[in-house]
Short mmCIF file of C-alpha atoms in Angstrom, two decimals:
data_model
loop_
_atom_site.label_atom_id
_atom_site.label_comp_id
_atom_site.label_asym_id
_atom_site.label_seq_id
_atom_site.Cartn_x
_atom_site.Cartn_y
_atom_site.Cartn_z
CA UNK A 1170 51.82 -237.02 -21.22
CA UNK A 1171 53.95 -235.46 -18.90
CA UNK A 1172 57.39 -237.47 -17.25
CA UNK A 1173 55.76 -237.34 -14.15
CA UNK A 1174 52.59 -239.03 -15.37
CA UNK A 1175 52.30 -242.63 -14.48
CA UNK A 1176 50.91 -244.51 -18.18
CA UNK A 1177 46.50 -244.53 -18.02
CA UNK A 1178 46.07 -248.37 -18.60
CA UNK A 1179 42.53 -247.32 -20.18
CA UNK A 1180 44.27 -245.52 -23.06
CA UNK A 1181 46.71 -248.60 -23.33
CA UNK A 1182 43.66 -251.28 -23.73
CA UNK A 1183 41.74 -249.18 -26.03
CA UNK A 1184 44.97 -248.53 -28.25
CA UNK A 1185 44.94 -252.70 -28.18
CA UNK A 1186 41.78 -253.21 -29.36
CA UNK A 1187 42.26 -250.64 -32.33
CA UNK A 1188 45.42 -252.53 -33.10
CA UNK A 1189 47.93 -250.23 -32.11
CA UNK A 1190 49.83 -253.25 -30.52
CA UNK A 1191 51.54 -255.10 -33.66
CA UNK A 1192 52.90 -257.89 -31.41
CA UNK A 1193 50.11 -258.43 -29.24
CA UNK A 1194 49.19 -261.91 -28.51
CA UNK A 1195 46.76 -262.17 -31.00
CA UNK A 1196 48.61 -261.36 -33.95
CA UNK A 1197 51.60 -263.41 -32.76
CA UNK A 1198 48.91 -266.65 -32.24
CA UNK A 1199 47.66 -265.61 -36.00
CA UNK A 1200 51.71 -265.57 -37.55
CA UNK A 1201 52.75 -268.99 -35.74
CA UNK A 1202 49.60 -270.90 -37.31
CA UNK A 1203 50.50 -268.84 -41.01
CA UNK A 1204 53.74 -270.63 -40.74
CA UNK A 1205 52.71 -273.95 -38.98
CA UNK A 1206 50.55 -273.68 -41.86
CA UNK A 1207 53.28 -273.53 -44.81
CA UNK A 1208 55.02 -276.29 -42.47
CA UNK A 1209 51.96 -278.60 -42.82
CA UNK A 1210 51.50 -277.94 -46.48
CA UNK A 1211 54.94 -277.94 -47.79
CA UNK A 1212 56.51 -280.62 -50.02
CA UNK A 1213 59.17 -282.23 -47.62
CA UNK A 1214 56.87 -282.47 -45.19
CA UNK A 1215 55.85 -286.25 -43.43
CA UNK A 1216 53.84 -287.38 -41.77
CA UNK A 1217 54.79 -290.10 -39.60
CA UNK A 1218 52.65 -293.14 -37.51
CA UNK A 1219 54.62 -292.46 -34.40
CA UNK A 1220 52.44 -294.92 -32.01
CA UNK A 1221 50.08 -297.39 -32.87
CA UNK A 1222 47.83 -299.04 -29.27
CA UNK A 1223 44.88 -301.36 -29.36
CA UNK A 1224 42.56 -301.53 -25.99
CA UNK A 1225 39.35 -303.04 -24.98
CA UNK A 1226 37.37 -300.21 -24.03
CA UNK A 1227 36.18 -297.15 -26.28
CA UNK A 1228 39.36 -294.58 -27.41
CA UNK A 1229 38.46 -291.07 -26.84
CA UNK A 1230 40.00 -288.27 -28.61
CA UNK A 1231 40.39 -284.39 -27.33
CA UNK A 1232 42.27 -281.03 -27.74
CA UNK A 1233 45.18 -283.47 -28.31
CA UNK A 1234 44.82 -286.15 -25.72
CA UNK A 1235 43.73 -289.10 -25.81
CA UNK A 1236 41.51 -291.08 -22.91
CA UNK A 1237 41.32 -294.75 -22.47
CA UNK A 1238 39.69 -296.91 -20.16
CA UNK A 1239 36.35 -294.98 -20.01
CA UNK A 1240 38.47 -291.78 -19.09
CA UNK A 1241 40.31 -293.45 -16.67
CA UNK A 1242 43.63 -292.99 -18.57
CA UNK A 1243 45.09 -289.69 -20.09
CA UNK A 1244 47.74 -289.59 -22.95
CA UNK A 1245 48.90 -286.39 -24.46
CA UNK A 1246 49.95 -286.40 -28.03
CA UNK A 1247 51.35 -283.58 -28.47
CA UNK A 1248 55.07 -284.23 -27.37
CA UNK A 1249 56.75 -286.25 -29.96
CA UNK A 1250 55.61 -289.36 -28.83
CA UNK A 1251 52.10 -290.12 -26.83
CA UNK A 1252 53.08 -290.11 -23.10
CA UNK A 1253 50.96 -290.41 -19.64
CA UNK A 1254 49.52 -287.16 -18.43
CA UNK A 1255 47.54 -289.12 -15.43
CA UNK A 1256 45.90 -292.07 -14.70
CA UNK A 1257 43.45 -292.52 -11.98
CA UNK A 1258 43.03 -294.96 -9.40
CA UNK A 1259 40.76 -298.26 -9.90
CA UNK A 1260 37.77 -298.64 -8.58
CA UNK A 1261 35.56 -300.96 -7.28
CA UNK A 1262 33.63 -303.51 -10.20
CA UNK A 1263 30.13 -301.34 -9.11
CA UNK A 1264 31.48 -298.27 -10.53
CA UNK A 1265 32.99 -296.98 -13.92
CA UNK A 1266 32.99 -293.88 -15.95
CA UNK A 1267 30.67 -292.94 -18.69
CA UNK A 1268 30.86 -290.90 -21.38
CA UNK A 1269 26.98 -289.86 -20.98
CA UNK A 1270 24.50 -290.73 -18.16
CA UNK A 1271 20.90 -292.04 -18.77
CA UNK A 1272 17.94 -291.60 -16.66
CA UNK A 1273 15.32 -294.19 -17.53
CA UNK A 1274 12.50 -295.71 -15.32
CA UNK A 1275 10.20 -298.54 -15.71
CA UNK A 1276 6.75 -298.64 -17.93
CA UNK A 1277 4.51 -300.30 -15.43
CA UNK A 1278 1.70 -300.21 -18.44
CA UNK A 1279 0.67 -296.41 -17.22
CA UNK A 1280 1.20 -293.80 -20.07
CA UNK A 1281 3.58 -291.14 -18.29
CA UNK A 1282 2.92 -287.54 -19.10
CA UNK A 1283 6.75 -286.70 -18.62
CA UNK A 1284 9.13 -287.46 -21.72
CA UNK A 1285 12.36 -286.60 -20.16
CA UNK A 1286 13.92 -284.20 -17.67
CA UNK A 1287 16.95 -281.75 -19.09
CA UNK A 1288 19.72 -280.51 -16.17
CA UNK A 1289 21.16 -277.37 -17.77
CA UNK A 1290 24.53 -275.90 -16.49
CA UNK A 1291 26.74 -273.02 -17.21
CA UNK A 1292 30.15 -274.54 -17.57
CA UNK A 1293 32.76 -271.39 -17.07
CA UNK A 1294 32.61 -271.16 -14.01
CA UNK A 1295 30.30 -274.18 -13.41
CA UNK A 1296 27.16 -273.98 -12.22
CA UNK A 1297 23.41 -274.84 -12.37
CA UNK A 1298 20.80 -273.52 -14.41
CA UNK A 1299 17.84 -275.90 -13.50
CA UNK A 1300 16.33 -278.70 -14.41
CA UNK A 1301 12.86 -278.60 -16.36
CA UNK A 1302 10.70 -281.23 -17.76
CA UNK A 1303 9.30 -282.17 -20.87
CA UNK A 1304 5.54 -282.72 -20.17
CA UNK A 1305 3.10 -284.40 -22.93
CA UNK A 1306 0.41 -282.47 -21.62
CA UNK A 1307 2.35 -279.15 -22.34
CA UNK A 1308 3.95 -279.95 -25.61
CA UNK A 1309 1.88 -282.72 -27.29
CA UNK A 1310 2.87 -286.58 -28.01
CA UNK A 1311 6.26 -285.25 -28.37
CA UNK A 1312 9.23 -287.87 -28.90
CA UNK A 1313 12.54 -286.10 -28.12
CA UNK A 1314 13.60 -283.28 -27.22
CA UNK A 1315 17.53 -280.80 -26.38
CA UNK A 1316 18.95 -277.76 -25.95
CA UNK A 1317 21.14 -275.75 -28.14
CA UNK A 1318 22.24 -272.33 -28.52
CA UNK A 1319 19.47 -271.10 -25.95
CA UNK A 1320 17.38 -272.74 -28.29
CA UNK A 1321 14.45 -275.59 -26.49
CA UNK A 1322 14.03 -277.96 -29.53
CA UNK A 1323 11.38 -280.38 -29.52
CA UNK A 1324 10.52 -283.18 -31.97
CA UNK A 1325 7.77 -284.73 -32.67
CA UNK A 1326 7.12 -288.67 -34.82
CA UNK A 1327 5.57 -286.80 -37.20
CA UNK A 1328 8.63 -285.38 -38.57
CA UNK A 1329 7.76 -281.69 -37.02
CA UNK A 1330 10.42 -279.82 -35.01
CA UNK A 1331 9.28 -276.84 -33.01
CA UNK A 1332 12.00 -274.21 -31.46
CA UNK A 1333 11.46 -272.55 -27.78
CA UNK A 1334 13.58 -269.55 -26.27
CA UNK A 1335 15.23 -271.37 -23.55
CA UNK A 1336 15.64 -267.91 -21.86
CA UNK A 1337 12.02 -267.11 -22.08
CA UNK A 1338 11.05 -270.01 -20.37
CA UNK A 1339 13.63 -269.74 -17.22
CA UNK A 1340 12.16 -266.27 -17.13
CA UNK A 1341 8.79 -267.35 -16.82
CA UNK A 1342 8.69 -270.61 -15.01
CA UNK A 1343 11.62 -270.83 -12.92
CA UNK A 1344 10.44 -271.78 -9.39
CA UNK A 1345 13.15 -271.11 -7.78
CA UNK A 1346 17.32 -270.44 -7.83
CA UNK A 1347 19.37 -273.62 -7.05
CA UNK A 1348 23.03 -273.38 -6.19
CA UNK A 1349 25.13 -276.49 -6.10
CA UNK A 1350 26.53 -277.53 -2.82
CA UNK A 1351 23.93 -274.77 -1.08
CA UNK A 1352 20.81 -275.89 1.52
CA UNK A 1353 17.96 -276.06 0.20
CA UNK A 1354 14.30 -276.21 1.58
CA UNK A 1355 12.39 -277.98 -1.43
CA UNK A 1356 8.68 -279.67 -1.10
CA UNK A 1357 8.91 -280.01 2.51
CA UNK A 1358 12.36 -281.02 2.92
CA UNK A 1359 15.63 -279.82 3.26
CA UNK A 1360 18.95 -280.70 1.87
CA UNK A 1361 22.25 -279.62 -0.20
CA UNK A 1362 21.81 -279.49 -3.80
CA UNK A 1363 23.64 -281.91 -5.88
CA UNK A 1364 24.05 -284.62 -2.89
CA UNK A 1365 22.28 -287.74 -2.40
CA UNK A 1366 19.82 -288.21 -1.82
CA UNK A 1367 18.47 -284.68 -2.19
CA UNK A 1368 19.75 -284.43 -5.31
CA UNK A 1369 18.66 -281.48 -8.05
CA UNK A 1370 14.93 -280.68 -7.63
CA UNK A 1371 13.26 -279.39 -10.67
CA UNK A 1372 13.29 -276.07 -10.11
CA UNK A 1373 11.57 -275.23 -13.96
CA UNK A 1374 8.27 -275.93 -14.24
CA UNK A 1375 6.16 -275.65 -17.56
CA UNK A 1376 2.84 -274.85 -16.71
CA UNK A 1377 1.68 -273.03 -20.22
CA UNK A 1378 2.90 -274.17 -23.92
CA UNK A 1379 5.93 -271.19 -24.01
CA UNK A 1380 5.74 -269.31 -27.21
CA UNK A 1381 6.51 -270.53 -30.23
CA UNK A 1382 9.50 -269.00 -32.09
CA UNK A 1383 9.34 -271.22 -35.37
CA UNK A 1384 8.10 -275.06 -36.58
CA UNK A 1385 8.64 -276.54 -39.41
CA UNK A 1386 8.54 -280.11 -40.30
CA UNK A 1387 11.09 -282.61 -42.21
CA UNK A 1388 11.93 -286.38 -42.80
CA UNK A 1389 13.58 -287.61 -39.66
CA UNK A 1390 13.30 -284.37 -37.50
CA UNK A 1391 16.93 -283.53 -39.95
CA UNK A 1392 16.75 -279.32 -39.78
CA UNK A 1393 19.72 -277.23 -39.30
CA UNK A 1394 20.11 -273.69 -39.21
CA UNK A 1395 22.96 -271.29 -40.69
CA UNK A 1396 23.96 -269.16 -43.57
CA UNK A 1397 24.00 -265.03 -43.45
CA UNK A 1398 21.27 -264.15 -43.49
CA UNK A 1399 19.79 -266.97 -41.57
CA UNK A 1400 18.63 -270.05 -43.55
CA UNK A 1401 17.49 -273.70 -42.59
CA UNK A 1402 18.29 -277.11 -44.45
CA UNK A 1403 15.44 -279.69 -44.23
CA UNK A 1404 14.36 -282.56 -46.48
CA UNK A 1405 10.55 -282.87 -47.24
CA UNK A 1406 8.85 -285.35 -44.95
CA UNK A 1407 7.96 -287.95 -47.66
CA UNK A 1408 10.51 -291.28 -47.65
CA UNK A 1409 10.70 -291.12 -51.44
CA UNK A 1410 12.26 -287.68 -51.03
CA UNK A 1411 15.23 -288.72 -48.54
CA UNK A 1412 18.78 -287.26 -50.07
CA UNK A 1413 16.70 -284.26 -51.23
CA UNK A 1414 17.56 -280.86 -49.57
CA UNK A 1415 15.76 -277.72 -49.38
CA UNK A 1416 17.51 -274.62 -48.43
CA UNK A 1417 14.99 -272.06 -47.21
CA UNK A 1418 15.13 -268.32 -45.75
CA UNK A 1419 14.23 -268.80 -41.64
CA UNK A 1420 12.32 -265.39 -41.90
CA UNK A 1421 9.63 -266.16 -44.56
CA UNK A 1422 10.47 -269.51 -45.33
CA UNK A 1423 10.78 -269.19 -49.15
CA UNK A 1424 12.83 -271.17 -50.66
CA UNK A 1425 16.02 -269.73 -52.18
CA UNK A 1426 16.85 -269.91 -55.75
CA UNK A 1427 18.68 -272.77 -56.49
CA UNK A 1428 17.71 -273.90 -53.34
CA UNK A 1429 16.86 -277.22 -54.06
CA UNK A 1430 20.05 -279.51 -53.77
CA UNK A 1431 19.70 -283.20 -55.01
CA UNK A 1432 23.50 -284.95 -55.55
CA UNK A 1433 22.96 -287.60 -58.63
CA UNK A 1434 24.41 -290.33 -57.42
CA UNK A 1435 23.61 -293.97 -57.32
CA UNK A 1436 24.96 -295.56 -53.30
CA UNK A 1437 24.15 -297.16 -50.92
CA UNK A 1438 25.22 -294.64 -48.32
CA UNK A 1439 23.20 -291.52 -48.43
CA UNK A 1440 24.76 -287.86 -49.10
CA UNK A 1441 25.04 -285.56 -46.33
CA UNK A 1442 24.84 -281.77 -46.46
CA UNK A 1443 25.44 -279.29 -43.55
CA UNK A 1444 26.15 -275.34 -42.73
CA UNK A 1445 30.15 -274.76 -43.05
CA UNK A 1446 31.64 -274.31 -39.28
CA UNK A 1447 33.97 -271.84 -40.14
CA UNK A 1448 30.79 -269.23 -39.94
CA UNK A 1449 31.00 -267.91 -43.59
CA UNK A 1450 27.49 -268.94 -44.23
CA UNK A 1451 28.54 -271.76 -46.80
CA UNK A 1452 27.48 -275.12 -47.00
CA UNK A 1453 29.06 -278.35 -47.31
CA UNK A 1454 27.60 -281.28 -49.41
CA UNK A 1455 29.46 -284.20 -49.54
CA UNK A 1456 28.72 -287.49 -51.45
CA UNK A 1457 30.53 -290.68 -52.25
CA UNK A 1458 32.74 -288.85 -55.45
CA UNK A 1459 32.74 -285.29 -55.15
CA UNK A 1460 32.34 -281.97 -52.04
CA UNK A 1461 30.69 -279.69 -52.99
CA UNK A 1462 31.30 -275.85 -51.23
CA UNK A 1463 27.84 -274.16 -51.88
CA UNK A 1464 27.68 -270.19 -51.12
CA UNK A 1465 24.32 -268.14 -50.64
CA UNK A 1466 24.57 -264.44 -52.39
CA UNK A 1467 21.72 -262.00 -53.06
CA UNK A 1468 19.43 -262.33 -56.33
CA UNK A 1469 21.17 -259.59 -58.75
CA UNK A 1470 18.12 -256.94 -58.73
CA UNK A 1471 16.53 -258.77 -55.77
CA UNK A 1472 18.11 -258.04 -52.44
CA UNK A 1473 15.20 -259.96 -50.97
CA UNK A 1474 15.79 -263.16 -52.13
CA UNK A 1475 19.02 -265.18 -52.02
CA UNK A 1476 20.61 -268.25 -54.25
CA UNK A 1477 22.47 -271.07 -53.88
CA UNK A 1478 25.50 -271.15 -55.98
CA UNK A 1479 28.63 -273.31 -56.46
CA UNK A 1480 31.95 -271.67 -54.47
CA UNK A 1481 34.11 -275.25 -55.76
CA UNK A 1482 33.69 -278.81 -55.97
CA UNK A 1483 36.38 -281.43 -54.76
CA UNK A 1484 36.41 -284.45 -57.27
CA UNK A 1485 37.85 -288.24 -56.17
CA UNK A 1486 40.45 -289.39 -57.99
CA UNK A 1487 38.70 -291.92 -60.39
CA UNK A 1488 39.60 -293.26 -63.51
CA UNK A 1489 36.20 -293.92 -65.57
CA UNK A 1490 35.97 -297.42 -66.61
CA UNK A 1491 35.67 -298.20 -70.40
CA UNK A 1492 34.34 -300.93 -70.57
CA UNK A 1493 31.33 -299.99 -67.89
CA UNK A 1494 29.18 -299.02 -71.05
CA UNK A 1495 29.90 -301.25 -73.76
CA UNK A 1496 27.85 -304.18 -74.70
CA UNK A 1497 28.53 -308.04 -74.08
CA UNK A 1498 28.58 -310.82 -76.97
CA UNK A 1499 28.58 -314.02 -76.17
CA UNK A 1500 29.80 -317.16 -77.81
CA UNK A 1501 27.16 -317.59 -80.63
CA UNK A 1502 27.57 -313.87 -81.36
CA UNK A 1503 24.18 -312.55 -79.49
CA UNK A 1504 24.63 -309.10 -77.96
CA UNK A 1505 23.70 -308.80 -74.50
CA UNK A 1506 23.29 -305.12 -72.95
CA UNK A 1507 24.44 -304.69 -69.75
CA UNK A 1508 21.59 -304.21 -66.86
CA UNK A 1509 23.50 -302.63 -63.73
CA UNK A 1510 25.72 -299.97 -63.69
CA UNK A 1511 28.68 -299.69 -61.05
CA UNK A 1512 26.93 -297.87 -57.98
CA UNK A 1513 29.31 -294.25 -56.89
CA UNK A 1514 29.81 -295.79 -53.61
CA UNK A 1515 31.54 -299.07 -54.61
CA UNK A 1516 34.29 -300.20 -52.13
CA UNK A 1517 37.12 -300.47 -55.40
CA UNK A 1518 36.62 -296.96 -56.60
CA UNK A 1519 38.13 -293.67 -54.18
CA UNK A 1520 34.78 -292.65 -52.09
CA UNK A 1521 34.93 -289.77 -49.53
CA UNK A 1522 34.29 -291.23 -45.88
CA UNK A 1523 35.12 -287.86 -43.88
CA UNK A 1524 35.24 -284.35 -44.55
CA UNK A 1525 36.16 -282.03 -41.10
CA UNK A 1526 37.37 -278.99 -41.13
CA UNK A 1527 40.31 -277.50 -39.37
CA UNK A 1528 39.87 -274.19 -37.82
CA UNK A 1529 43.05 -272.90 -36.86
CA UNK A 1530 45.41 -273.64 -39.83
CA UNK A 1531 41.63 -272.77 -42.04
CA UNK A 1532 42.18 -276.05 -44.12
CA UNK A 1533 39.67 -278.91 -45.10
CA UNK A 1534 40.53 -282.61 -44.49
CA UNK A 1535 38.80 -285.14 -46.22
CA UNK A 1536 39.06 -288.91 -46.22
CA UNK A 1537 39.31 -290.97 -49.29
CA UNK A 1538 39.37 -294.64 -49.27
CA UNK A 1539 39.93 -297.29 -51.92
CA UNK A 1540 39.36 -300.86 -51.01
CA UNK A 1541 40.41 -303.89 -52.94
CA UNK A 1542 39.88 -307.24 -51.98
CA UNK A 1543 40.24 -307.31 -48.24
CA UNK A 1544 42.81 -304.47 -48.22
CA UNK A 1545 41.50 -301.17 -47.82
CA UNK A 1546 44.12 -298.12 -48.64
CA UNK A 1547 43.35 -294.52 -46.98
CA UNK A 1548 44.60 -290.99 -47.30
CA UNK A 1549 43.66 -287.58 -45.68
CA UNK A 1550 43.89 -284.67 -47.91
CA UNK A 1551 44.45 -281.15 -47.17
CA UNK A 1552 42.48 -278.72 -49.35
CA UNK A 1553 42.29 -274.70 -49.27
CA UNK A 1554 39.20 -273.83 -47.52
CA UNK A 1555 39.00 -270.66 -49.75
CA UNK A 1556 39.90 -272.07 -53.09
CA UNK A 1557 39.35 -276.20 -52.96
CA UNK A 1558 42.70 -276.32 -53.74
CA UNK A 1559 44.65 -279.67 -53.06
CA UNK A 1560 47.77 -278.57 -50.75
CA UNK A 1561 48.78 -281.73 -48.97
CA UNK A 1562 48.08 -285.46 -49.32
CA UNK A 1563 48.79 -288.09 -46.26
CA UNK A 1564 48.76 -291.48 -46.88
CA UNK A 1565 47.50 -293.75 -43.81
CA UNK A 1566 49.75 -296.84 -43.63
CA UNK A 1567 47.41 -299.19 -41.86
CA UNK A 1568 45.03 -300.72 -43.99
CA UNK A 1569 41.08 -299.44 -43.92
CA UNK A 1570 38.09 -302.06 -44.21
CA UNK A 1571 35.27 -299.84 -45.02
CA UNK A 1572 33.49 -302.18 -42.90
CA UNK A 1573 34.71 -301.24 -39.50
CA UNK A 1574 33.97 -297.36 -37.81
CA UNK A 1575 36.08 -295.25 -38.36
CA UNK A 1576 37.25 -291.75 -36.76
CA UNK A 1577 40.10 -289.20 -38.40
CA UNK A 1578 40.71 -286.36 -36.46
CA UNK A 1579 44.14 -283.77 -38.12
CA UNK A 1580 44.43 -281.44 -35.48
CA UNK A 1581 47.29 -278.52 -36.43
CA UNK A 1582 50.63 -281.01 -37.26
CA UNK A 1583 48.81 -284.12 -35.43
CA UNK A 1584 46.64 -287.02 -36.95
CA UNK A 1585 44.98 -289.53 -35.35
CA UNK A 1586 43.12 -292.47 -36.47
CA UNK A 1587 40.21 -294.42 -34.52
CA UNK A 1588 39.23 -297.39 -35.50
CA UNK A 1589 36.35 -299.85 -33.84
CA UNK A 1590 37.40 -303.66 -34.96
CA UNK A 1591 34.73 -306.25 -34.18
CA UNK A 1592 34.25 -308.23 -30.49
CA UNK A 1593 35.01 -304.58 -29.26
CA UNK A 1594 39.04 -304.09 -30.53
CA UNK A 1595 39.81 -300.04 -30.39
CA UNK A 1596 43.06 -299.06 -32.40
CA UNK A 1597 44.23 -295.81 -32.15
CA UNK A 1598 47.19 -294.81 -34.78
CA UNK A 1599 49.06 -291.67 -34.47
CA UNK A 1600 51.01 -289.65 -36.90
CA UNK A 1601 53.59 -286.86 -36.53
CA UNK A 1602 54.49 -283.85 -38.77
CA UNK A 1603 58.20 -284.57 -39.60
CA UNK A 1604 60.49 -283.02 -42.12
CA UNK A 1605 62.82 -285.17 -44.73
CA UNK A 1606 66.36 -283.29 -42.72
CA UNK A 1607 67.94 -284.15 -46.39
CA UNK A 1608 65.26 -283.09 -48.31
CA UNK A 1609 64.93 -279.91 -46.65
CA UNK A 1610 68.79 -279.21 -46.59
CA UNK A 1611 68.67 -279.59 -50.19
CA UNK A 1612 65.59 -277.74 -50.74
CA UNK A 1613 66.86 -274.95 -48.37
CA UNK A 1614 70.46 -274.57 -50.51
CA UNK A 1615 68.38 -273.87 -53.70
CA UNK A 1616 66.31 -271.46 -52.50
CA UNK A 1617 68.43 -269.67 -50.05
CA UNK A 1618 69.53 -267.30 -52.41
CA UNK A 1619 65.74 -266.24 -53.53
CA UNK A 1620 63.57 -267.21 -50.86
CA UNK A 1621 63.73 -266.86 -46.84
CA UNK A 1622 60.79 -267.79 -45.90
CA UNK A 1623 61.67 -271.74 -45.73
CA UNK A 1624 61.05 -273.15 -42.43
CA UNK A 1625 62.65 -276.01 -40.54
CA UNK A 1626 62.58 -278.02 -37.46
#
């Protein structure tokens, strides 16, 4: 390029995006959460309960703030301690926020054809869709129905779930385009969508059965959908098989090797299994004493067919009792074998109540509790999400009654704790990544020499 050439933004932006740019935004976003990272995970790191509230009303938690009041009420947690972003002004008794509106009318003993009506919006920037209906002439005696990932998904009491292109079927039976806030001449009338009492007309009218993309049926309507290539988790539609999983291939449905996953364990509280969020095409099964990371790999000599193989397994911290197996004698010497066993989820032995999974510092968090008596001791562990590897333990300070709900959310060096008492008391704890200043001095004079790649606040 010549002096007297002005710089082609073009060849600057494609340069970016083949990483010619070492301190572009991205890889700058990438280093801070590497070290926030090592901050998180390092020995003389705290974590500290920095505010502790109780309310009335639910406790809402989100992209660290927190909303009381039904919304009404914003805290951010992410200075060092919680403080008001906004509150807004009361309103009359008649009104209130919620956190999901319900449409529901009347049975007045005349079997309606319509199940429900779905409003679909774009959010960025925010607009409408439509609205469609879910008619039990189209679809059957269906019982429920949403929307996800383009995907129409429609259940039925018989366990089957049936999958729509939501695209298809705007394509085909959308009436006609709604704006919100525009006129609009609808059924004889005219009025601005989105007002009362005009309202949203439903614009989406299913007036064939749209075709099918794929049905299958399990226990519950449970089927999920993941894995590379695609596979689906159900559980046979028979009660006796509940806490059984099959892991299948979406395009032929056969059933991958190894693919069916059954955790022995003996609780009250069922197992849970479900595709890994951090899109690697794992799978997470978690039950009261162990997580278990499963990976899907090609069949060696079979490209066609994949298995379902251990990646690791995260173990609670339980000493096995002694005594559990050995026999009783009683006075006069007769020996009496014992007929229970302890069952995995007992309330005195470490059981895993929540495993998450935190994106940006690529970690896994999971809950362990340990209740004796009527006091209940918690702490959230961080584990490698490549390895299993234990990197960080946290111990919650306020005590945990397994009976109560309970929320954990560890979002980069924040964790919060929800908790639901009963006659509707919401506590919300929150703790703090700190550093020791001591510790770390002392830490930082021993490895000053060797190492400088300590961090500190």
């Amino acid at each position: 390029m010549g002096p007297s050439q002005k710089p082609n933004v073009c060849g600057r932006l494609s340069r970016r995006a083949l990483g010619f740019f070492s301190r572009d935004a991205g890889m700058v976003q990438r280093t801070n959460l590497g070290i926030l990272r090592a901050l998180v995970c390092q020995e003389s790191t705290k974590f500290k309960n920095v505010w502790t509230t109780h309310s009335k009303s639910p406790i809402a938690y989100e992209r660290g703030r927190i909303y009381f009041n039904n919304y009404r009420c914003c805290i951010s947690s992410v200075a060092s301690e919680p403080r008001k972003l906004y509150e807004m002004p009361k309103c009359s008794k008649s009104e209130k926020i919620e956190d999901a509106l319900l449409w529901e009318c009347p049975v007045a003993g005349i079997q309606q054809p319509v199940l429900l009506y779905l409003a679909v919006f774009h959010v960025l920037p925010f607009s409408l869709i439509g609205i469609l209906e879910i008619n039990k002439k189209i679809f059957g005696n269906v019982t429920d129905a949403t929307l996800s990932h383009g995907i129409l998904i429609v259940m039925y009491s018989s366990g089957l779930v049936r999958l729509y292109s939501f695209q298809a079927i705007t394509k085909q039976f959308m009436q006609q385009k709604l704006d919100l806030g525009c006129a609009c001449r609808w059924g004889g009338t005219t009025g601005t969508v989105g007002e009362a009492p005009f309202g949203i007309p439903c614009n989406i009218k299913i007036t064939d059965t749209p075709p099918l993309l794929f049905e299958v049926s399990s226990l519950e309507n449970a089927f999920q959908i993941g894995g590379h290539p695609w596979h689906y988790i159900i559980t046979p539609n028979k009660k006796k098989q509940k806490g059984v999983f099959h892991i299948c291939a979406l395009k032929d449905n056969s059933l991958a090797k190894n693919g069916i996953q059954e955790m022995e364990c003996c609780s009250l509280e069922s197992d849970w299994i479900y595709f890994h969020p951090d899109a690697s095409g794992r799978i997470i099964h978690v039950g009261p004493n162990q997580v278990k990371i499963l990976k899907l790999s090609e069949v060696e000599n079979n490209s066609a067919q994949h298995q379902i193989s251990e990646d690791f397994v995260i173990l609670a911290n339980r000493e096995k009792n002694k005594n559990e197996n050995l026999p009783t004698v009683t006075a006069s010497g007769r020996v009496v074998k014992r007929s229970f066993s302890i069952l995995d989820d007992d309330p005195e032995q470490e059981t895993f109540k929540i495993v998450d999974y935190e994106d940006e510092l690529d970690l896994l968090s999971v809950v362990a509790v340990t209740q004796i008596d009527a006091e209940g001791k918690a702490h959230l562990d961080f584990h490698c999400n490549e390895y299993g590897t234990l990197l960080k333990s946290i111990p919650l300070m306020e005590s945990w009654d397994v009976t109560y709900s309970h929320e954990v959310y560890f979002d980069r060096d924040l964790v919060l704790h929800i908790e639901q008492k009963p006659s509707r008391v919401f506590s919300c704890y929150v703790y703090q990544m700190v550093c020791d200043p001591g510790e770390e001095e002392e830490t930082t004079d021993k490895r000053s020499k060797t190492d400088h790649n300590n961090f500190k606040f």
